[in-house]
CSV table of C-alpha atoms in Angstrom, one decimal:
chain,number,residue,atom,x,y,z
A,1,MET,CA,140.5,-39.6,-126.0
A,2,ASN,CA,143.0,-37.2,-124.7
A,3,LYS,CA,145.7,-39.7,-125.0
A,4,GLU,CA,149.7,-37.9,-124.7
A,5,THR,CA,151.2,-36.8,-127.7
A,6,SER,CA,154.8,-38.7,-128.5
A,7,GLU,CA,156.7,-39.8,-125.2
A,8,ILE,CA,160.0,-40.5,-128.1
A,9,LYS,CA,160.3,-39.3,-131.4
A,10,SER,CA,161.9,-42.0,-133.3
A,11,ALA,CA,163.0,-41.7,-137.0
A,12,LYS,CA,160.2,-43.1,-139.3
A,13,HIS,CA,162.4,-45.8,-140.8
A,14,SER,CA,165.4,-47.4,-139.9
A,15,PRO,CA,168.6,-46.3,-141.7
A,16,TRP,CA,170.7,-48.3,-140.3
A,17,LYS,CA,170.1,-51.0,-142.6
A,18,ASP,CA,170.9,-49.1,-145.3
A,19,VAL,CA,174.7,-49.1,-144.8
A,20,GLY,CA,173.9,-53.3,-146.0
A,21,ILE,CA,177.0,-55.7,-145.5
A,22,SER,CA,179.4,-53.5,-145.2
A,23,ASP,CA,182.3,-53.4,-142.5
A,24,PRO,CA,180.7,-55.1,-138.9
A,25,ARG,CA,182.2,-51.8,-136.7
A,26,ALA,CA,181.0,-49.3,-138.8
A,27,ARG,CA,177.4,-51.3,-139.2
A,28,LEU,CA,177.1,-52.0,-135.3
A,29,LYS,CA,178.2,-47.8,-135.0
A,30,SER,CA,175.2,-47.1,-137.3
A,31,LEU,CA,172.9,-49.3,-135.2
A,32,SER,CA,174.4,-47.7,-131.9
A,33,ASP,CA,174.1,-43.7,-133.5
A,34,TYR,CA,169.9,-44.6,-134.5
A,35,ALA,CA,169.7,-46.1,-131.1
A,36,SER,CA,170.8,-42.7,-129.1
A,37,MET,CA,168.5,-40.5,-131.6
A,38,VAL,CA,166.3,-39.9,-128.6
A,39,GLU,CA,164.7,-36.3,-128.0
A,40,LEU,CA,162.1,-35.9,-124.7
A,41,ASP,CA,159.8,-33.4,-124.9
A,42,ARG,CA,159.5,-30.9,-121.8
A,43,ASN,CA,155.7,-30.9,-122.4
A,44,ILE,CA,155.1,-33.9,-121.3
A,45,PRO,CA,155.3,-35.3,-117.8
A,46,PRO,CA,158.2,-37.3,-116.8
A,47,GLN,CA,156.1,-40.2,-115.2
A,48,ARG,CA,155.1,-40.9,-119.0
A,49,TYR,CA,158.6,-41.8,-120.2
A,50,TYR,CA,159.0,-44.0,-117.1
A,51,ARG,CA,155.9,-45.9,-118.1
A,52,SER,CA,157.5,-45.8,-121.5
A,53,GLY,CA,160.8,-47.6,-120.3
A,54,VAL,CA,158.4,-50.2,-118.9
A,55,GLU,CA,157.1,-50.9,-122.1
A,56,MET,CA,160.1,-50.6,-124.2
A,57,ILE,CA,161.9,-53.5,-121.9
A,58,ARG,CA,159.2,-55.8,-121.8
A,59,MET,CA,158.7,-55.3,-125.6
A,60,ALA,CA,162.9,-55.7,-126.1
A,61,ASP,CA,163.2,-59.4,-123.6
A,62,MET,CA,160.2,-60.6,-126.3
A,63,CYS,CA,162.6,-59.4,-129.3
A,64,MET,CA,165.4,-61.6,-127.1
A,65,LYS,CA,163.2,-64.5,-127.1
A,66,ASP,CA,162.4,-64.1,-130.7
A,67,ASN,CA,166.5,-63.9,-131.7
A,68,ASP,CA,165.7,-60.1,-132.9
A,69,LEU,CA,168.5,-59.1,-131.8
A,70,GLU,CA,168.8,-55.6,-133.6
A,71,TYR,CA,165.3,-54.8,-132.4
A,72,ALA,CA,166.0,-55.6,-128.9
A,73,TYR,CA,169.6,-53.8,-128.8
A,74,ILE,CA,167.9,-50.6,-130.4
A,75,LEU,CA,165.5,-50.8,-127.6
A,76,TYR,CA,167.9,-51.3,-124.5
A,77,VAL,CA,170.3,-48.5,-125.9
A,78,LYS,CA,167.0,-46.2,-125.6
A,79,PHE,CA,166.4,-47.0,-123.0
A,80,ILE,CA,169.7,-46.4,-121.9
A,81,THR,CA,170.4,-43.1,-123.2
A,82,ILE,CA,166.7,-41.9,-122.0
A,83,PHE,CA,167.5,-42.7,-118.5
A,84,VAL,CA,171.4,-41.9,-117.8
A,85,GLU,CA,171.4,-39.1,-120.3
A,86,LYS,CA,168.3,-37.3,-120.7
A,87,ILE,CA,165.7,-37.7,-118.0
A,88,ARG,CA,167.2,-35.9,-115.1
A,89,ASN,CA,167.5,-32.6,-117.2
A,90,HIS,CA,163.4,-32.9,-117.5
A,91,PRO,CA,162.3,-29.9,-115.6
A,92,GLN,CA,160.2,-31.7,-114.1
A,93,PHE,CA,161.9,-34.5,-113.1
A,94,ASN,CA,161.9,-34.0,-109.3
A,95,THR,CA,157.9,-35.3,-109.4
A,96,VAL,CA,159.0,-38.2,-110.3
A,97,PRO,CA,157.9,-40.5,-107.2
A,98,LEU,CA,160.8,-42.2,-105.7
A,99,LYS,CA,159.5,-46.1,-105.7
A,100,ASP,CA,159.6,-45.1,-109.9
A,101,LYS,CA,163.3,-44.3,-110.1
A,102,GLU,CA,164.4,-46.8,-107.6
A,103,TYR,CA,162.5,-49.4,-110.0
A,104,ASN,CA,164.3,-47.5,-113.1
A,105,GLN,CA,167.6,-48.0,-111.6
A,106,GLN,CA,167.2,-51.9,-110.5
A,107,THR,CA,166.2,-52.4,-114.5
A,108,LEU,CA,168.9,-50.1,-115.5
A,109,ARG,CA,171.9,-52.1,-113.5
A,110,LYS,CA,169.7,-55.2,-115.5
A,111,VAL,CA,169.8,-53.8,-119.2
A,112,LEU,CA,173.9,-52.4,-119.2
A,113,PRO,CA,175.1,-55.5,-119.3
A,114,LYS,CA,172.5,-57.1,-121.4
A,115,ALA,CA,173.1,-54.1,-124.3
A,116,GLU,CA,176.9,-55.0,-123.6
A,117,GLU,CA,176.7,-58.9,-124.3
A,118,LEU,CA,174.3,-57.8,-127.0
A,119,LYS,CA,176.9,-55.5,-128.7
A,120,LYS,CA,179.7,-58.6,-128.8
A,121,GLN,CA,176.7,-60.9,-130.4
A,122,LEU,CA,175.7,-58.2,-132.8
A,123,LEU,CA,179.5,-57.5,-134.0
A,124,GLU,CA,179.9,-61.2,-134.2
A,125,GLN,CA,177.0,-61.6,-136.3
A,126,TYR,CA,177.8,-58.8,-138.5
A,127,GLN,CA,181.0,-60.2,-138.9
A,128,ALA,CA,180.1,-63.7,-140.2
A,129,GLU,CA,177.4,-62.3,-142.3
A,130,TYR,CA,180.3,-60.0,-143.5
A,131,ASN,CA,182.8,-62.9,-144.3
A,132,LYS,CA,180.1,-65.0,-146.0
A,133,TYR,CA,179.5,-61.5,-148.5
A,134,VAL,CA,182.7,-61.3,-149.4
A,135,GLU,CA,183.4,-65.2,-150.0
A,136,ASP,CA,180.3,-64.7,-152.5
A,137,ILE,CA,182.0,-61.8,-154.0
A,138,LYS,CA,184.6,-64.0,-155.0
A,139,GLU,CA,182.7,-66.8,-156.2
A,140,ARG,CA,180.7,-64.4,-158.6
A,141,GLU,CA,184.1,-63.1,-159.9
A,142,LYS,CA,184.9,-66.6,-160.6
A,143,ILE,CA,182.5,-67.2,-162.2
A,144,GLU,CA,181.9,-63.9,-164.2
A,145,LYS,CA,185.9,-64.7,-165.0
A,146,GLU,CA,185.0,-68.1,-166.3
A,147,ARG,CA,181.3,-66.7,-168.2
A,148,LEU,CA,184.3,-64.1,-170.3
A,149,LYS,CA,186.5,-66.7,-170.8
A,150,GLN,CA,184.1,-68.9,-172.5
A,151,GLU,CA,182.5,-65.8,-174.9
A,152,GLU,CA,185.9,-65.1,-175.8
A,153,LEU,CA,186.5,-68.9,-176.8
A,154,LYS,CA,183.4,-68.4,-178.6
A,155,LYS,CA,184.2,-65.9,-180.2
A,156,LEU,CA,187.4,-67.5,-181.5
A,157,ARG,CA,185.7,-70.4,-182.6
A,158,GLU,CA,183.1,-68.2,-184.6
A,159,GLU,CA,186.6,-66.4,-186.4
A,160,GLU,CA,187.6,-69.9,-187.6
A,161,GLU,CA,184.3,-70.8,-188.9
A,162,ARG,CA,184.0,-68.0,-190.8
A,163,LYS,CA,187.2,-68.1,-192.2
A,164,ASN,CA,187.0,-72.1,-192.8
A,165,LYS,CA,183.7,-70.9,-195.1
A,166,LEU,CA,185.1,-68.3,-196.8
A,167,ALA,CA,188.2,-70.6,-198.0
A,168,ALA,CA,185.3,-73.4,-199.0
A,169,LEU,CA,183.5,-70.7,-201.0
A,170,ALA,CA,186.6,-69.9,-202.8
A,171,ALA,CA,187.5,-73.6,-203.9
A,172,VAL,CA,184.3,-74.2,-205.0
A,173,LYS,CA,184.9,-71.0,-207.2
A,174,ALA,CA,187.8,-72.5,-208.6
A,175,ALA,CA,186.3,-75.4,-209.1
A,176,LYS,CA,183.3,-74.4,-211.1
A,177,ALA,CA,185.8,-72.5,-213.1
A,178,ALA,CA,188.1,-74.9,-213.7
A,179,MET,CA,185.5,-77.6,-214.9
A,180,THR,CA,184.3,-75.1,-217.8
A,181,ALA,CA,187.5,-74.8,-219.2
A,182,SER,CA,188.8,-76.4,-221.9
A,183,VAL,CA,192.2,-77.9,-223.5
A,184,THR,CA,193.1,-79.7,-226.7
A,185,SER,CA,195.3,-82.6,-226.3
A,186,PRO,CA,198.1,-82.1,-230.1
A,187,GLU,CA,198.2,-86.2,-230.3
A,188,ASP,CA,194.4,-86.9,-230.6
A,189,GLY,CA,192.7,-83.5,-230.9
A,190,LYS,CA,190.1,-84.5,-228.5
A,191,VAL,CA,188.6,-81.8,-226.0
A,192,LYS,CA,189.8,-82.7,-222.0
A,193,LYS,CA,188.2,-81.6,-218.9
A,194,THR,CA,190.7,-81.0,-216.0
A,195,SER,CA,190.3,-79.9,-212.7
A,196,SER,CA,192.3,-78.6,-210.6
A,197,VAL,CA,190.5,-79.5,-207.4
A,198,SER,CA,192.2,-81.7,-205.0
A,199,SER,CA,190.2,-85.0,-203.3
A,200,ARG,CA,192.2,-83.9,-200.0
A,201,PRO,CA,190.2,-81.5,-197.6
A,202,LEU,CA,191.1,-78.2,-198.3
A,203,VAL,CA,190.9,-76.5,-194.8
A,204,SER,CA,190.7,-78.8,-191.4
A,205,PRO,CA,189.4,-76.9,-188.0
A,206,SER,CA,191.4,-76.4,-185.8
A,207,SER,CA,190.7,-79.6,-183.0
A,208,ASP,CA,191.6,-77.6,-179.2
A,209,ILE,CA,189.1,-74.8,-180.4
A,210,ILE,CA,186.5,-77.1,-181.3
A,211,ALA,CA,187.3,-79.1,-177.4
A,212,GLN,CA,187.6,-76.0,-175.5
A,213,THR,CA,184.2,-74.8,-176.7
A,214,SER,CA,182.4,-78.4,-176.2
A,215,ARG,CA,182.5,-77.5,-172.5
A,216,GLU,CA,178.8,-76.1,-171.3
A,217,LYS,CA,178.8,-72.5,-170.7
A,218,PRO,CA,178.7,-71.9,-166.3
A,219,THR,CA,175.4,-70.6,-165.2
A,220,VAL,CA,175.0,-67.8,-162.8
A,221,ASP,CA,172.2,-68.1,-160.2
A,222,ARG,CA,171.3,-64.5,-159.5
A,223,SER,CA,168.6,-65.1,-156.7
A,224,THR,CA,172.2,-65.7,-154.8
A,225,LYS,CA,173.3,-62.1,-155.0
A,226,PRO,CA,172.8,-60.6,-151.4
A,227,SER,CA,170.9,-57.6,-150.8
A,228,LEU,CA,172.4,-54.3,-149.4
A,229,LEU,CA,169.5,-52.5,-149.3
A,230,CYS,CA,166.8,-53.5,-146.7
A,231,ASP,CA,162.9,-52.5,-147.0
A,232,SER,CA,163.1,-50.0,-144.2
A,233,LEU,CA,159.4,-49.2,-143.7
A,234,THR,CA,158.9,-53.3,-143.9
A,235,LEU,CA,156.3,-53.9,-140.6
A,236,ARG,CA,155.5,-56.9,-138.7
A,237,ASP,CA,152.1,-58.5,-139.3
A,238,VAL,CA,149.6,-57.1,-136.5
A,239,VAL,CA,147.7,-60.8,-136.2
A,240,LEU,CA,143.9,-60.0,-134.8
A,241,PRO,CA,141.1,-62.5,-133.4
A,242,THR,CA,138.0,-61.8,-135.9
A,243,LYS,CA,135.9,-61.9,-132.8
A,244,LEU,CA,137.1,-58.8,-131.7
A,245,MET,CA,135.2,-56.4,-133.1
A,246,HIS,CA,131.6,-57.9,-132.6
A,247,ASN,CA,133.0,-59.0,-129.1
A,248,PHE,CA,133.9,-54.6,-128.6
A,249,LEU,CA,130.8,-53.8,-130.3
A,250,MET,CA,128.5,-55.7,-127.6
A,251,LEU,CA,130.6,-54.1,-124.7
A,252,ALA,CA,130.1,-51.2,-126.1
A,253,PHE,CA,126.3,-50.7,-127.2
A,254,THR,CA,125.0,-49.2,-124.4
A,255,ASN,CA,127.3,-46.6,-124.7
A,256,THR,CA,126.6,-46.2,-129.0
A,257,THR,CA,122.6,-46.2,-128.0
A,258,ASN,CA,123.1,-43.2,-125.8
A,259,ASN,CA,125.6,-41.5,-128.7
A,260,LYS,CA,128.6,-41.8,-126.5
A,261,GLU,CA,131.8,-43.4,-127.5
A,262,THR,CA,133.4,-46.7,-126.5
A,263,CYS,CA,137.3,-47.2,-126.6
A,264,GLY,CA,139.9,-49.7,-125.4
A,265,ILE,CA,143.4,-50.9,-125.3
A,266,LEU,CA,144.8,-53.5,-127.9
A,267,ALA,CA,147.2,-55.4,-125.9
A,268,GLY,CA,149.3,-58.7,-126.9
A,269,LYS,CA,153.0,-60.5,-127.4
A,270,LEU,CA,155.1,-61.0,-129.7
A,271,GLU,CA,155.3,-64.5,-131.6
A,272,ARG,CA,157.7,-65.7,-134.0
A,273,ASN,CA,158.2,-62.0,-135.5
A,274,LYS,CA,154.5,-61.2,-135.6
A,275,LEU,CA,152.1,-59.1,-133.0
A,276,VAL,CA,149.4,-60.8,-131.7
A,277,VAL,CA,146.3,-58.8,-129.7
A,278,THR,CA,145.2,-61.8,-127.4
A,279,HIS,CA,144.0,-58.8,-125.0
A,280,LEU,CA,141.0,-56.3,-125.0
A,281,LEU,CA,141.6,-54.3,-122.2
A,282,ILE,CA,138.9,-51.3,-121.0
A,283,PRO,CA,139.6,-48.4,-119.0
A,284,GLU,CA,137.7,-46.2,-117.1
A,285,GLN,CA,136.7,-43.6,-119.0
A,286,THR,CA,134.4,-40.5,-120.3
A,287,GLY,CA,132.4,-40.9,-123.5
A,288,SER,CA,130.5,-38.4,-125.4
A,289,PRO,CA,129.5,-38.2,-129.3
A,290,ASP,CA,132.6,-37.0,-130.8
A,291,SER,CA,135.2,-38.1,-128.1
A,292,CYS,CA,136.4,-40.7,-125.1
A,293,VAL,CA,138.2,-39.5,-122.2
A,294,THR,CA,140.4,-41.9,-120.3
A,295,HIS,CA,140.6,-42.4,-116.4
A,296,ASN,CA,143.0,-44.6,-113.8
A,297,GLU,CA,145.2,-45.3,-116.6
A,298,GLU,CA,146.9,-46.9,-113.6
A,299,ASP,CA,145.1,-50.0,-113.7
A,300,ILE,CA,145.8,-50.7,-117.3
A,301,PHE,CA,149.6,-50.7,-116.6
A,302,ASP,CA,149.1,-52.8,-113.8
A,303,TYR,CA,147.3,-55.3,-115.4
A,304,GLN,CA,149.7,-55.2,-118.1
A,305,ASP,CA,152.6,-55.7,-115.9
A,306,GLN,CA,150.8,-58.7,-114.0
A,307,HIS,CA,150.1,-60.4,-117.3
A,308,ASN,CA,153.4,-59.0,-119.4
A,309,LEU,CA,151.8,-57.6,-122.0
A,310,ILE,CA,152.8,-55.0,-124.6
A,311,THR,CA,150.4,-52.0,-126.4
A,312,LEU,CA,149.6,-52.9,-130.2
A,313,GLY,CA,147.0,-50.2,-130.5
A,314,TRP,CA,143.7,-48.9,-129.9
A,315,ILE,CA,140.0,-49.1,-130.4
A,316,HIS,CA,137.4,-46.9,-130.7
A,317,THR,CA,133.6,-46.4,-131.9
A,318,HIS,CA,132.3,-44.2,-133.8
A,319,PRO,CA,128.1,-43.9,-132.6
A,320,THR,CA,126.5,-42.0,-135.7
A,321,GLN,CA,129.7,-41.5,-138.2
A,322,THR,CA,131.2,-43.2,-140.5
A,323,ALA,CA,135.2,-45.1,-140.0
A,324,PHE,CA,137.8,-42.7,-140.1
A,325,LEU,CA,140.5,-40.5,-138.0
A,326,SER,CA,139.5,-37.4,-137.2
A,327,SER,CA,142.4,-35.2,-136.0
A,328,VAL,CA,142.3,-35.8,-132.4
A,329,ASP,CA,142.3,-39.7,-133.6
A,330,LEU,CA,145.1,-38.2,-135.4
A,331,HIS,CA,147.1,-37.1,-132.6
A,332,THR,CA,145.9,-40.0,-130.3
A,333,HIS,CA,146.7,-42.6,-132.5
A,334,CYS,CA,150.6,-40.5,-133.0
A,335,ALA,CA,151.6,-41.3,-129.1
A,336,TYR,CA,151.0,-45.2,-129.9
A,337,GLN,CA,152.9,-45.4,-133.6
A,338,LEU,CA,155.8,-43.9,-132.6
A,339,MET,CA,156.7,-45.7,-129.6
A,340,MET,CA,155.7,-48.9,-132.1
A,341,ALA,CA,155.4,-48.6,-135.7
A,342,GLU,CA,152.9,-51.3,-136.3
A,343,ALA,CA,150.4,-50.0,-134.0
A,344,ILE,CA,147.1,-49.5,-135.2
A,345,ALA,CA,144.1,-47.7,-134.7
A,346,ILE,CA,140.6,-49.7,-135.2
A,347,VAL,CA,137.3,-47.4,-135.3
A,348,CYS,CA,134.2,-49.5,-135.9
A,349,ALA,CA,131.2,-47.4,-137.4
A,350,PRO,CA,127.9,-49.8,-136.4
A,351,LYS,CA,125.5,-47.3,-137.8
A,352,TYR,CA,126.9,-47.5,-141.3
A,353,ASP,CA,128.4,-51.2,-140.7
A,354,GLU,CA,132.3,-49.9,-140.8
A,355,THR,CA,135.0,-50.9,-139.3
A,356,GLY,CA,138.4,-49.2,-140.6
A,357,PHE,CA,141.7,-50.6,-139.4
A,358,PHE,CA,144.3,-47.3,-139.6
A,359,ILE,CA,148.2,-45.9,-139.5
A,360,LEU,CA,149.5,-42.8,-139.7
A,361,THR,CA,151.9,-42.6,-143.3
A,362,PRO,CA,155.2,-43.4,-141.7
A,363,GLU,CA,156.5,-41.5,-145.2
A,364,TYR,CA,154.6,-38.0,-144.0
A,365,GLY,CA,151.6,-38.5,-141.6
A,366,LEU,CA,153.4,-39.4,-138.7
A,367,ASP,CA,156.1,-36.9,-138.7
A,368,PHE,CA,153.5,-34.0,-139.7
A,369,ILE,CA,151.3,-35.4,-136.8
A,370,ALA,CA,154.1,-35.6,-134.2
A,371,ASN,CA,155.1,-32.0,-135.2
A,372,CYS,CA,151.3,-30.3,-135.1
A,373,ARG,CA,151.0,-28.0,-131.7
A,374,GLU,CA,147.3,-27.7,-132.2
A,375,THR,CA,144.7,-29.2,-129.5
A,376,GLY,CA,141.3,-30.3,-130.0
A,377,PHE,CA,139.3,-30.5,-133.4
A,378,HIS,CA,141.0,-28.8,-135.7
A,379,PRO,CA,141.7,-28.8,-139.6
A,380,HIS,CA,144.7,-30.9,-141.0
A,381,PRO,CA,145.6,-31.0,-144.9
A,382,THR,CA,144.4,-33.9,-147.0
A,383,GLU,CA,147.4,-34.1,-149.0
A,384,PRO,CA,149.1,-35.8,-148.9
A,385,PRO,CA,146.9,-38.1,-147.2
A,386,LEU,CA,147.9,-38.2,-143.4
A,387,TYR,CA,147.0,-42.0,-142.3
A,388,THR,CA,145.9,-44.7,-144.8
A,389,LYS,CA,144.7,-48.7,-144.2
A,390,ALA,CA,146.9,-50.7,-142.2
A,391,LYS,CA,147.5,-53.5,-144.6
A,392,HIS,CA,150.1,-55.2,-142.0
A,393,CYS,CA,146.4,-56.1,-140.2
A,394,LYS,CA,145.9,-60.0,-140.9
A,395,LEU,CA,142.7,-61.3,-139.2
A,396,ASP,CA,142.2,-64.6,-137.7
A,397,VAL,CA,139.1,-66.4,-137.0
A,398,THR,CA,140.6,-69.2,-135.2
A,399,ALA,CA,142.5,-66.4,-132.3
A,400,VAL,CA,141.1,-66.3,-128.8
A,401,ILE,CA,140.4,-62.4,-127.5
A,402,GLU,CA,140.2,-61.9,-124.0
A,403,VAL,CA,138.0,-58.9,-123.1
A,404,VAL,CA,139.2,-57.1,-119.5
A,405,ASP,CA,136.6,-54.7,-118.5
A,406,LEU,CA,138.0,-52.6,-115.9
A,407,ARG,CA,135.8,-49.7,-115.4
A,408,ARG,CA,134.3,-49.6,-111.8
A,409,LYS,CA,130.9,-50.3,-111.9
């Protein structure tokens, strides 16, 4: 499947989150700087960027409905950066159809005020979070001061008790010495035993210290301490209908028996911060034993536009091999994952009854493949691994999948 490489080279993680709960304006600037980090590849036709822009806005609008303001703002700013600052410098900019440019300009007129309003909302949100964080710090400092005070009182009490014990021990020793001493009376010559021990208590503990230390030591709930660093590699779940793979293999059966690969596009929606695959789109294609080339991709784009769907990955068969990602597969998937970090690649190997759910390793493989300029089948290093199992994939036996076959019969 000879898809284009990355349209937009985005960072492999989210460094703006490392700012944590800091000054609201600095936090917003970090977010804006990250969103503006867009580089255009002059080897990729500008029409690809215009197509990616359509999906970026669709995804941003979904994020707004899901109240994910940060991610929506990032997508809006990326869109503005590409189509206001960058795209005109593309050497093939004049080849873009006029209708695409006009539609893009109409979208820009809507996006610019949306981004500005989002900026205000995020600043208010950051300010509220910062104020709460400062209040939490003050509360923790207050609790810590009280804890130190109680510890000091405890030390004073222990020191007082130690002195009391020493005084009592000395008194006991003195009493024993007096009881064994003999005194002879000159009147009767009898021996009398006298005691120097007073019936009065020797030492009285301080009632003030006892009263002060009788209070319970306050407890500190460590779980309320805010985390300043977020896990920047956290991926949202991709929910897949369990029957998707079975339906796809049934559709690909003829090609599989003829030793030809079959491929499809996974499309769906964002629902409650989860990416749900709802459609399997089968484009016009030509298959061989180890590759699959798509044609008339405009049919896919039109269908997605009509049904408000976003691309969540792709699926293809290995008729005679096991489930893995070849060098061509890695480059194909790179374009998907750079556009959406959660995008997955599914490989079905019916001969070996295997199904693999894969993703490029965010910490290494994604950048390596994005910067690889080789084409066709070519060797890649195996260590560190370039791809891994997509652990954020979740199968749902109750979910429904709609299969749309766009191949011309």
